[in-house]
CSV table of C-alpha atoms in Angstrom, one decimal:
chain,number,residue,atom,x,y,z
A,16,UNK,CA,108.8,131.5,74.7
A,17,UNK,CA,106.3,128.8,76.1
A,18,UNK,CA,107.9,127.5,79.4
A,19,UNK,CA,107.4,124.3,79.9
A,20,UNK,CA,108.3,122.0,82.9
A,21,UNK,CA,108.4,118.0,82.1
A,22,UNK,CA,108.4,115.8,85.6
A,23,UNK,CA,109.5,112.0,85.1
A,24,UNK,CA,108.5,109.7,87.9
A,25,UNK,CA,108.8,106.0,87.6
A,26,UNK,CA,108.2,102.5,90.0
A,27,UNK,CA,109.6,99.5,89.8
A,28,UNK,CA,107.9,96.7,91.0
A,29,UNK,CA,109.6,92.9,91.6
A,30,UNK,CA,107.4,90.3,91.9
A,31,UNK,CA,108.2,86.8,92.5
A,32,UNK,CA,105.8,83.6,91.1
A,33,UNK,CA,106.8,80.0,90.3
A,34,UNK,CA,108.5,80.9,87.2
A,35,UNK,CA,111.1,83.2,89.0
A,36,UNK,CA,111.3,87.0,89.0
A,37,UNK,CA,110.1,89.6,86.7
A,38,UNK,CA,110.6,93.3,86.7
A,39,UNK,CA,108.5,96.1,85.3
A,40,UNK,CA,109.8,99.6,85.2
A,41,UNK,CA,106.7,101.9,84.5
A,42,UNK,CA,107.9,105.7,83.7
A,43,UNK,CA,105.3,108.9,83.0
A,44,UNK,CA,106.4,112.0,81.4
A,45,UNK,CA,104.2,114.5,82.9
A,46,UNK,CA,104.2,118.1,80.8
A,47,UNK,CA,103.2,121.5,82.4
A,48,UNK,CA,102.9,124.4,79.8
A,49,UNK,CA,100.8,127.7,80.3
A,50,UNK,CA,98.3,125.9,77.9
A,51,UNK,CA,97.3,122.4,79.9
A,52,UNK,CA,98.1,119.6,78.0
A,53,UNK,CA,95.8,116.8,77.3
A,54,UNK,CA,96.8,113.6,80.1
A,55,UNK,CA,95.6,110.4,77.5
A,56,UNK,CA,99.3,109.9,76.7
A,57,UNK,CA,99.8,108.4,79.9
A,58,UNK,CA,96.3,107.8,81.4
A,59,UNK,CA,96.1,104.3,79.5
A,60,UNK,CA,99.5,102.8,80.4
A,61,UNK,CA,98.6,104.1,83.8
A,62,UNK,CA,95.7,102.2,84.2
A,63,UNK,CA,96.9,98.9,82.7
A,64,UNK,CA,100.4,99.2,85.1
A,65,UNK,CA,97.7,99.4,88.0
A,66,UNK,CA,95.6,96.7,86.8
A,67,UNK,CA,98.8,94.7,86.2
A,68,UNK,CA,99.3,95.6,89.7
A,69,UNK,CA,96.4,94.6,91.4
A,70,UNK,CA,96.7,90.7,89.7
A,71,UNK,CA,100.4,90.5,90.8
A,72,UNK,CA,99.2,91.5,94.6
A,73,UNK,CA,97.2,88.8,94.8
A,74,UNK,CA,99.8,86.5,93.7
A,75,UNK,CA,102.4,87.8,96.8
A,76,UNK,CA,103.4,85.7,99.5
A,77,UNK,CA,101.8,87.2,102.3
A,78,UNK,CA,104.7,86.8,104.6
A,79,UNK,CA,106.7,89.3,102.6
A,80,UNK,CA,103.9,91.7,102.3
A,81,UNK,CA,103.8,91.6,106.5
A,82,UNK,CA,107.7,91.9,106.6
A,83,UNK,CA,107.5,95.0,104.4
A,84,UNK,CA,105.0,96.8,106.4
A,85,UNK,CA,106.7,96.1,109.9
A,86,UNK,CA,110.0,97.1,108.2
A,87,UNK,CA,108.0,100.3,107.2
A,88,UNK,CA,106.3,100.6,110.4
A,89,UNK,CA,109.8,100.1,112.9
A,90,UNK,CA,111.7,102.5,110.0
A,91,UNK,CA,109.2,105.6,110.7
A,92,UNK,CA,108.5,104.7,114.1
A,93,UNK,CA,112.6,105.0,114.8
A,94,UNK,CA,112.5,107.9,112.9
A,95,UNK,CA,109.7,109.9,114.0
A,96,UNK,CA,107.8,108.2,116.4
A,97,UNK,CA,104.1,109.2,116.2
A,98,UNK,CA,103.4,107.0,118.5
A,99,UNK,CA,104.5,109.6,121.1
A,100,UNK,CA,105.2,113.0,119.2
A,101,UNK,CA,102.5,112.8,116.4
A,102,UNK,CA,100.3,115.7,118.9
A,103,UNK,CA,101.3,118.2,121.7
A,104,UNK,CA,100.3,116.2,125.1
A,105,UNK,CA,101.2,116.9,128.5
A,106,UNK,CA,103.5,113.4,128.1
A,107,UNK,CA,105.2,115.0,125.6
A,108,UNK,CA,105.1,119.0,126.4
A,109,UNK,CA,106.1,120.8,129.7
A,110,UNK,CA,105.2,123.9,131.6
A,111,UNK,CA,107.3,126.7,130.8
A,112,UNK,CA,109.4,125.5,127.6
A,113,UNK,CA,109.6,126.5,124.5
A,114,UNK,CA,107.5,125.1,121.0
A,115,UNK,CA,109.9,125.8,118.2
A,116,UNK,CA,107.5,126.5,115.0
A,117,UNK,CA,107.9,123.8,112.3
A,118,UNK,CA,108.3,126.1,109.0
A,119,UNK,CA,110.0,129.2,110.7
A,120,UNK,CA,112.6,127.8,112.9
A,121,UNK,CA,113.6,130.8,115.0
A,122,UNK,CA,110.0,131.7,116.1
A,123,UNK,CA,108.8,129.8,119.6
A,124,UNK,CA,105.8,129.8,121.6
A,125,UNK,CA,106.0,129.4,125.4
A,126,UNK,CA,104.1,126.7,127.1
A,127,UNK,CA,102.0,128.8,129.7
A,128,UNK,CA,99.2,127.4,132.1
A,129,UNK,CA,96.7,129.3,129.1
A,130,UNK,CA,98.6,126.9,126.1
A,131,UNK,CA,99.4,124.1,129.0
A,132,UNK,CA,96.0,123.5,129.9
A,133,UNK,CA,94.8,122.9,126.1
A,134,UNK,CA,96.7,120.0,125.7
A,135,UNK,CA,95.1,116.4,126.4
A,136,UNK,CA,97.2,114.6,128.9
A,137,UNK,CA,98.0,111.9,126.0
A,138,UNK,CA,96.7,110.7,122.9
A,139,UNK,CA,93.4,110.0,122.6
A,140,UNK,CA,93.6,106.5,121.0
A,141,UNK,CA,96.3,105.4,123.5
A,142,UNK,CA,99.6,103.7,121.9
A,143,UNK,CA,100.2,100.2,122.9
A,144,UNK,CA,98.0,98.8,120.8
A,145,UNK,CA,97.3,99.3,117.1
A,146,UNK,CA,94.5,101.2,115.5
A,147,UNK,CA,93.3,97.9,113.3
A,148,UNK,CA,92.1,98.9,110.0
A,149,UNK,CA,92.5,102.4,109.0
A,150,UNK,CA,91.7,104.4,106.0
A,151,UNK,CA,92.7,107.3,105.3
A,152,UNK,CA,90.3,109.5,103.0
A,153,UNK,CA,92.0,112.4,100.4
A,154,UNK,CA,89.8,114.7,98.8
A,155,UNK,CA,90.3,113.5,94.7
A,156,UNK,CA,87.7,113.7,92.2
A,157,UNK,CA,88.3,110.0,91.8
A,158,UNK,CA,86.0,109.7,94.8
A,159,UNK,CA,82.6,110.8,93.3
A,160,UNK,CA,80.7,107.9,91.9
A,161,UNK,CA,83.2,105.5,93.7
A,162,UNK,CA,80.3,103.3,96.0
A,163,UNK,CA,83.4,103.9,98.5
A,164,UNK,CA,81.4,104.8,101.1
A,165,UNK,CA,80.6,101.1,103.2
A,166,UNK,CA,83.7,100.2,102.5
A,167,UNK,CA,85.2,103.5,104.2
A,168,UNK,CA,83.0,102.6,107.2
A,169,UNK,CA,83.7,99.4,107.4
A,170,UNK,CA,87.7,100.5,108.8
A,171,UNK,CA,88.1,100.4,112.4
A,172,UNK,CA,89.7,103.9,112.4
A,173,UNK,CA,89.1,106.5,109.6
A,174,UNK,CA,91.4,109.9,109.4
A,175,UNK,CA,89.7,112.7,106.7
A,176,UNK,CA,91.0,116.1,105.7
A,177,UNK,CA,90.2,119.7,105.4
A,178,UNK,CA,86.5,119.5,107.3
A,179,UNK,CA,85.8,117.9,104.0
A,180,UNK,CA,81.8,117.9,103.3
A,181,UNK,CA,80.1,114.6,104.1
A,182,UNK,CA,77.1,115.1,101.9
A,183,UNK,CA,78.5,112.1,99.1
A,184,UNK,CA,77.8,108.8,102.1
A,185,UNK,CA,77.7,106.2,99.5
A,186,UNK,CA,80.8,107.6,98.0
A,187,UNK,CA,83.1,109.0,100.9
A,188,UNK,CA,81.0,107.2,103.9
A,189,UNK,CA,79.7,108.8,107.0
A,190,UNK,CA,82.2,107.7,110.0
A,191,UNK,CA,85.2,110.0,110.9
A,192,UNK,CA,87.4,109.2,113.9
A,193,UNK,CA,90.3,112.2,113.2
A,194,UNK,CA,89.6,115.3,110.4
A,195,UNK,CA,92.3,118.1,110.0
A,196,UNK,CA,91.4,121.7,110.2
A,197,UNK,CA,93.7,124.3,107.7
A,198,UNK,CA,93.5,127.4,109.5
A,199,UNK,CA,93.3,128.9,106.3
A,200,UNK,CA,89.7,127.5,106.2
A,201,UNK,CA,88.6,129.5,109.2
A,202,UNK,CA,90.0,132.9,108.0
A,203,UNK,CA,88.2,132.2,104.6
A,204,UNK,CA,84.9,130.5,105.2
A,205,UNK,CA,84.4,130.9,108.6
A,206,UNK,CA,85.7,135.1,109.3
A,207,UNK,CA,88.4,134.0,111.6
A,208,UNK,CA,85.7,132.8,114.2
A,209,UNK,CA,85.1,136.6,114.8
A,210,UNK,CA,81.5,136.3,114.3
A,211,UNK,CA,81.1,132.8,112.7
A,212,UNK,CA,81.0,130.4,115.6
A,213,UNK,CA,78.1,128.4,114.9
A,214,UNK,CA,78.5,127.6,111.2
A,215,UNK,CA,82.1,126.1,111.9
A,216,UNK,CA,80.8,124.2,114.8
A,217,UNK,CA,78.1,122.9,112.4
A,218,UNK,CA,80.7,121.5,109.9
A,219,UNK,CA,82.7,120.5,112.7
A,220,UNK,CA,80.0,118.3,113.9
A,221,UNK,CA,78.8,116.8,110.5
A,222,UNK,CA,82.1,114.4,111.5
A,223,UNK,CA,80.6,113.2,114.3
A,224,UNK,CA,82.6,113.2,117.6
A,225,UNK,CA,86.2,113.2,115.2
A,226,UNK,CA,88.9,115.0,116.7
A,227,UNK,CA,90.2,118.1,115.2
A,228,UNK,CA,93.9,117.8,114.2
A,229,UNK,CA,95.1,121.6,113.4
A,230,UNK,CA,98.9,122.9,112.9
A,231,UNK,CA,99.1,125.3,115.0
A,232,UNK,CA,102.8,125.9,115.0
A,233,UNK,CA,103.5,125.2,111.7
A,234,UNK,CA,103.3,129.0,110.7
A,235,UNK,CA,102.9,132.2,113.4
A,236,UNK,CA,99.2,133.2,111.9
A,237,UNK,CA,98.1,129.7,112.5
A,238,UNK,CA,98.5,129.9,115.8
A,239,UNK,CA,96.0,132.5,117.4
A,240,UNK,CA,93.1,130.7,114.9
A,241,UNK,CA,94.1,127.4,116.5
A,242,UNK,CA,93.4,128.5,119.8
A,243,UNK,CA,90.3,130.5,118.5
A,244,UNK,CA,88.9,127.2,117.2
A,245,UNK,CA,90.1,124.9,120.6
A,246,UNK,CA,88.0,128.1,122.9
A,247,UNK,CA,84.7,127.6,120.5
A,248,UNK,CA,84.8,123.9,120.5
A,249,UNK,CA,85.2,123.8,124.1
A,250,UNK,CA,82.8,126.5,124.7
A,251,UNK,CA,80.1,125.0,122.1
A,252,UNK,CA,81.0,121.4,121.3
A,253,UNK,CA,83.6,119.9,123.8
A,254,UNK,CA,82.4,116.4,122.9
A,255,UNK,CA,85.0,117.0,120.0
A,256,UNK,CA,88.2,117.1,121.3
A,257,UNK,CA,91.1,119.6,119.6
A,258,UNK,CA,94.6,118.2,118.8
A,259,UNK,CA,97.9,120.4,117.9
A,260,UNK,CA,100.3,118.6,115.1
A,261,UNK,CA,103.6,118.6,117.1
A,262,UNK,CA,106.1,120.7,115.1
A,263,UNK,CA,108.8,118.6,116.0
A,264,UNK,CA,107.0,115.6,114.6
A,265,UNK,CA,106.1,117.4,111.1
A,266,UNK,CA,110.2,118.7,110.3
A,267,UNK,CA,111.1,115.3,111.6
A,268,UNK,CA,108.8,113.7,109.2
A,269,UNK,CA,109.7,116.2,106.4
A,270,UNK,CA,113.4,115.1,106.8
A,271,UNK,CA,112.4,111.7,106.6
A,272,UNK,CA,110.7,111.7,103.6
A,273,UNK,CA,113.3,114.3,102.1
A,274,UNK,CA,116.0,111.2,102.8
A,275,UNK,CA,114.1,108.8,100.6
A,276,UNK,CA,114.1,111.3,97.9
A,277,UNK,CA,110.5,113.6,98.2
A,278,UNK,CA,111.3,117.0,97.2
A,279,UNK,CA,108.5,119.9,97.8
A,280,UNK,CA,108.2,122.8,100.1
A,281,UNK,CA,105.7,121.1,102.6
A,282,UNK,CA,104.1,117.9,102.8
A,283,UNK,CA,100.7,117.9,102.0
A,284,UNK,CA,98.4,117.0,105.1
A,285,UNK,CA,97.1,113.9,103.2
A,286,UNK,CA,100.6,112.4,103.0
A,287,UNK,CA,101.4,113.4,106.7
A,288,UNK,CA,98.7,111.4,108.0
A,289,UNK,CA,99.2,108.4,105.6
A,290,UNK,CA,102.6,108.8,107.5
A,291,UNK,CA,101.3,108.4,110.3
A,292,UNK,CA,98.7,105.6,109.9
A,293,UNK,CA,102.1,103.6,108.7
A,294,UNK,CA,103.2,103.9,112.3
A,295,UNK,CA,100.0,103.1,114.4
A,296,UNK,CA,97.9,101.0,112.3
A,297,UNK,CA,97.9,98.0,111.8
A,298,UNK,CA,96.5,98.2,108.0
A,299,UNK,CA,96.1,101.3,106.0
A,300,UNK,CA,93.8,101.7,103.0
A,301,UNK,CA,93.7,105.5,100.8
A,302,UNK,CA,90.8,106.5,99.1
A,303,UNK,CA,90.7,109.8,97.4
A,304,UNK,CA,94.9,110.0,96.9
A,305,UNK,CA,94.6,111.0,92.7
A,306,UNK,CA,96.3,114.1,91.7
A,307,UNK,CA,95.5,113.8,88.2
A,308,UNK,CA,92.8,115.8,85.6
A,309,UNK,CA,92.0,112.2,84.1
A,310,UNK,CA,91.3,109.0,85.8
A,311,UNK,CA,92.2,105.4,84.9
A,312,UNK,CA,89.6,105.0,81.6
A,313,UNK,CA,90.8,108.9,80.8
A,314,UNK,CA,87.6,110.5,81.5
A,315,UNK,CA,87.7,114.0,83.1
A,316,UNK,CA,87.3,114.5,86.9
A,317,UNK,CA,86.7,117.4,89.3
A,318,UNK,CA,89.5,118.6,91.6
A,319,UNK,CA,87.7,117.3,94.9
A,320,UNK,CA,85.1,115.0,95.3
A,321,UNK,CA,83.1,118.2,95.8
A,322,UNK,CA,84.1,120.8,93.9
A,323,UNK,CA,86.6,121.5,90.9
A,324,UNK,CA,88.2,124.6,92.5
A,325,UNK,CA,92.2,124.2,91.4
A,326,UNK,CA,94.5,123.7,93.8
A,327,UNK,CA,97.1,126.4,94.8
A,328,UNK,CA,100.6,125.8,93.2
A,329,UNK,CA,103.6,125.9,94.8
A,330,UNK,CA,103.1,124.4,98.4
A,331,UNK,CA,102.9,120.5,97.2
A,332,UNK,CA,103.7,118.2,94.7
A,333,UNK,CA,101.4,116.0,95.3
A,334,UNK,CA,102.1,113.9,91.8
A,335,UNK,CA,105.4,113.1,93.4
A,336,UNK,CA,103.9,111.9,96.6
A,337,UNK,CA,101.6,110.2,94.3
A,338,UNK,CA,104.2,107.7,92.6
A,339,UNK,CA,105.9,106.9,96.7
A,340,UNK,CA,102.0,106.1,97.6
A,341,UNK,CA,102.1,103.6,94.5
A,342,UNK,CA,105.4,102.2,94.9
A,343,UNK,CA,104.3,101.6,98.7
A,344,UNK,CA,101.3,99.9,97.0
A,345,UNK,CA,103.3,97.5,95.1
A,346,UNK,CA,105.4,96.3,98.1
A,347,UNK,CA,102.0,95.9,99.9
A,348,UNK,CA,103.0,98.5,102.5
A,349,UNK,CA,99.3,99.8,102.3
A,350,UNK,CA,96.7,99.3,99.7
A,351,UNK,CA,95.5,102.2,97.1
A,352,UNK,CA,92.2,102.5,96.2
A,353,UNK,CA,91.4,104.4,92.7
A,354,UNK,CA,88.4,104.1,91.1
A,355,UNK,CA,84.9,102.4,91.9
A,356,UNK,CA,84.6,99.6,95.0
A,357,UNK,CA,83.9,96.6,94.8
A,358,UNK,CA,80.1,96.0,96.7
A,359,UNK,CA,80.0,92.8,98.2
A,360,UNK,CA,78.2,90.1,96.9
């Protein structure tokens, strides 16, 4: 018997104008059946909901847009405060206690002088102030042939994912202030950093000077790769500074977004930092954040910006995360970016 798996997700976005207030209610049936279904049934309505969208934004009072980002902002920032647990410091983290892992709860590493002395003394970037403009950069297909690339650059702080290639500048732009690091990567690509030093420092340092986020106590095999990839950077590159994703921060966040209604097994790393951004900047533009097969005009696109390899099931729903990233969109909480840029005139 085919299996199939239908997921509903719908927005609603209120909108106010001189005439009074209107409501749409926008719903996608989305089908999953061991033969892929074609996405056209919902492509168009998608993109005409979005394009709806983008003319009632501009009609917004700007005042409300501002409340609902600081009510965004204070709401995560009560809740998990990455302000001051987003990475392991020495502010946050002391000698001798214990770092509960984020996934399996009863494991613990102990802070030694050897895990002690890898931590910055705080964050980088500082926290009284904001970060300004940040965007933060996903890996969708939607990218390629975007012109996203000046635009990208143009943020005052940009966050990227996954040691993605930098190869597409007019598309994905050049500057990177913060890239993740899966230590999955380094066990496939990179042999564990047994005896492939050099070609990870080389991707590394096609960011620039970025900072390497890692979670290295997420899972107990991320750990000794973590501290594998902190030793070569230090030893090879220490211009690039290595940060550990607090685990307390991550299972704080995960209950946050669990509470307004997110189910999956583990954030995706693209919707962590989008989290995050929320809290320390001051405005946050995605690029790259499209989970679907089809874009807006129901053409085909790749997986990633750089390849079409399929993405491993069962860890993230990121077409869930998708419709909380456009409902944030309509209450001008951040702004979504699909599709080409405009160039300036």
């Amino acid at each position: 018997m085919l299996r199939r798996r239908c997921l509903k997700l719908s927005f609603v976005i209120v909108f106010s104008m001189t005439t009074g207030f209107s409501l749409f209610l926008h719903r996608l049936e989305i089908s999953e059946e061991t033969a892929p279904l074609p996405l056209e049934h919902y492509c168009k309505n998608l993109h005409d909901k979005f394009l709806a969208m983008k003319q009632l934004k501009s009609a917004q009072n700007a005042t409300k847009f501002f409340m609902e980002q600081l009510l965004h902002r204070t709401d995560l920032r009560s809740s998990c405060n990455a302000s001051g647990k987003l990475f392991l410091t020495r502010n946050n983290t002391k000698l001798g206690q214990r770092i509960t892992y984020e996934v399996d709860r009863k494991a613990f590493k102990l802070v030694d002088k050897m895990v002690y002395d890898m931590l910055p003394e705080t964050h980088p970037w500082g926290t009284s102030r904001g970060l300004g403009r940040c965007a933060v950069v996903g890996n969708g297909g939607t990218l390629r042939n975007s012109k996203c690339g000046a635009e990208i650059n143009s943020a005052d702080f940009v966050i990227r994912h996954n040691l993605a290639p930098m190869n597409y500048s007019s598309d994905v732009g050049v500057k990177t202030n913060l890239v993740t690091v899966n230590p999955s990567q380094i066990t496939e690509s990179f042999q564990g950093l047994c005896h492939a030093r050099r070609p990870f420092v080389e991707k590394a340092a096609s960011h620039g000077d970025a900072h390497l986020a890692i979670a290295a106590f997420s899972y107990g095999p991320n750990t000794e790769i973590s501290f594998r990839i902190f030793y070569t950077m230090r030893d090879m590159r220490p211009q690039q500074g290595v940060l550990y994703f607090h685990p307390d921060y991550l299972m704080t966040l995960d209950r946050y977004w669990r509470k307004k209604g997110l189910k999956c097994i583990r954030l995706s790393s693209g919707f962590m930092l989008m989290s995050a951004a929320l809290e320390l900047c001051e405005k946050v533009d995605l690029y790259g954040f499209w989970p679907f097969a089809l874009d807006l005009f129901e053409k085909s696109l790749p997986n990633h910006y750089y390849d079409n390899i399929p993405a491993k099931r069962g860890v993230h729903t990121m077409p869930e995360e998708f419709m909380l990233l456009l409902e944030m969109h309509s209450q001008g909480v951040l702004q979504l970016h699909i599709g080409e840029c405009q160039t300036p005139s």
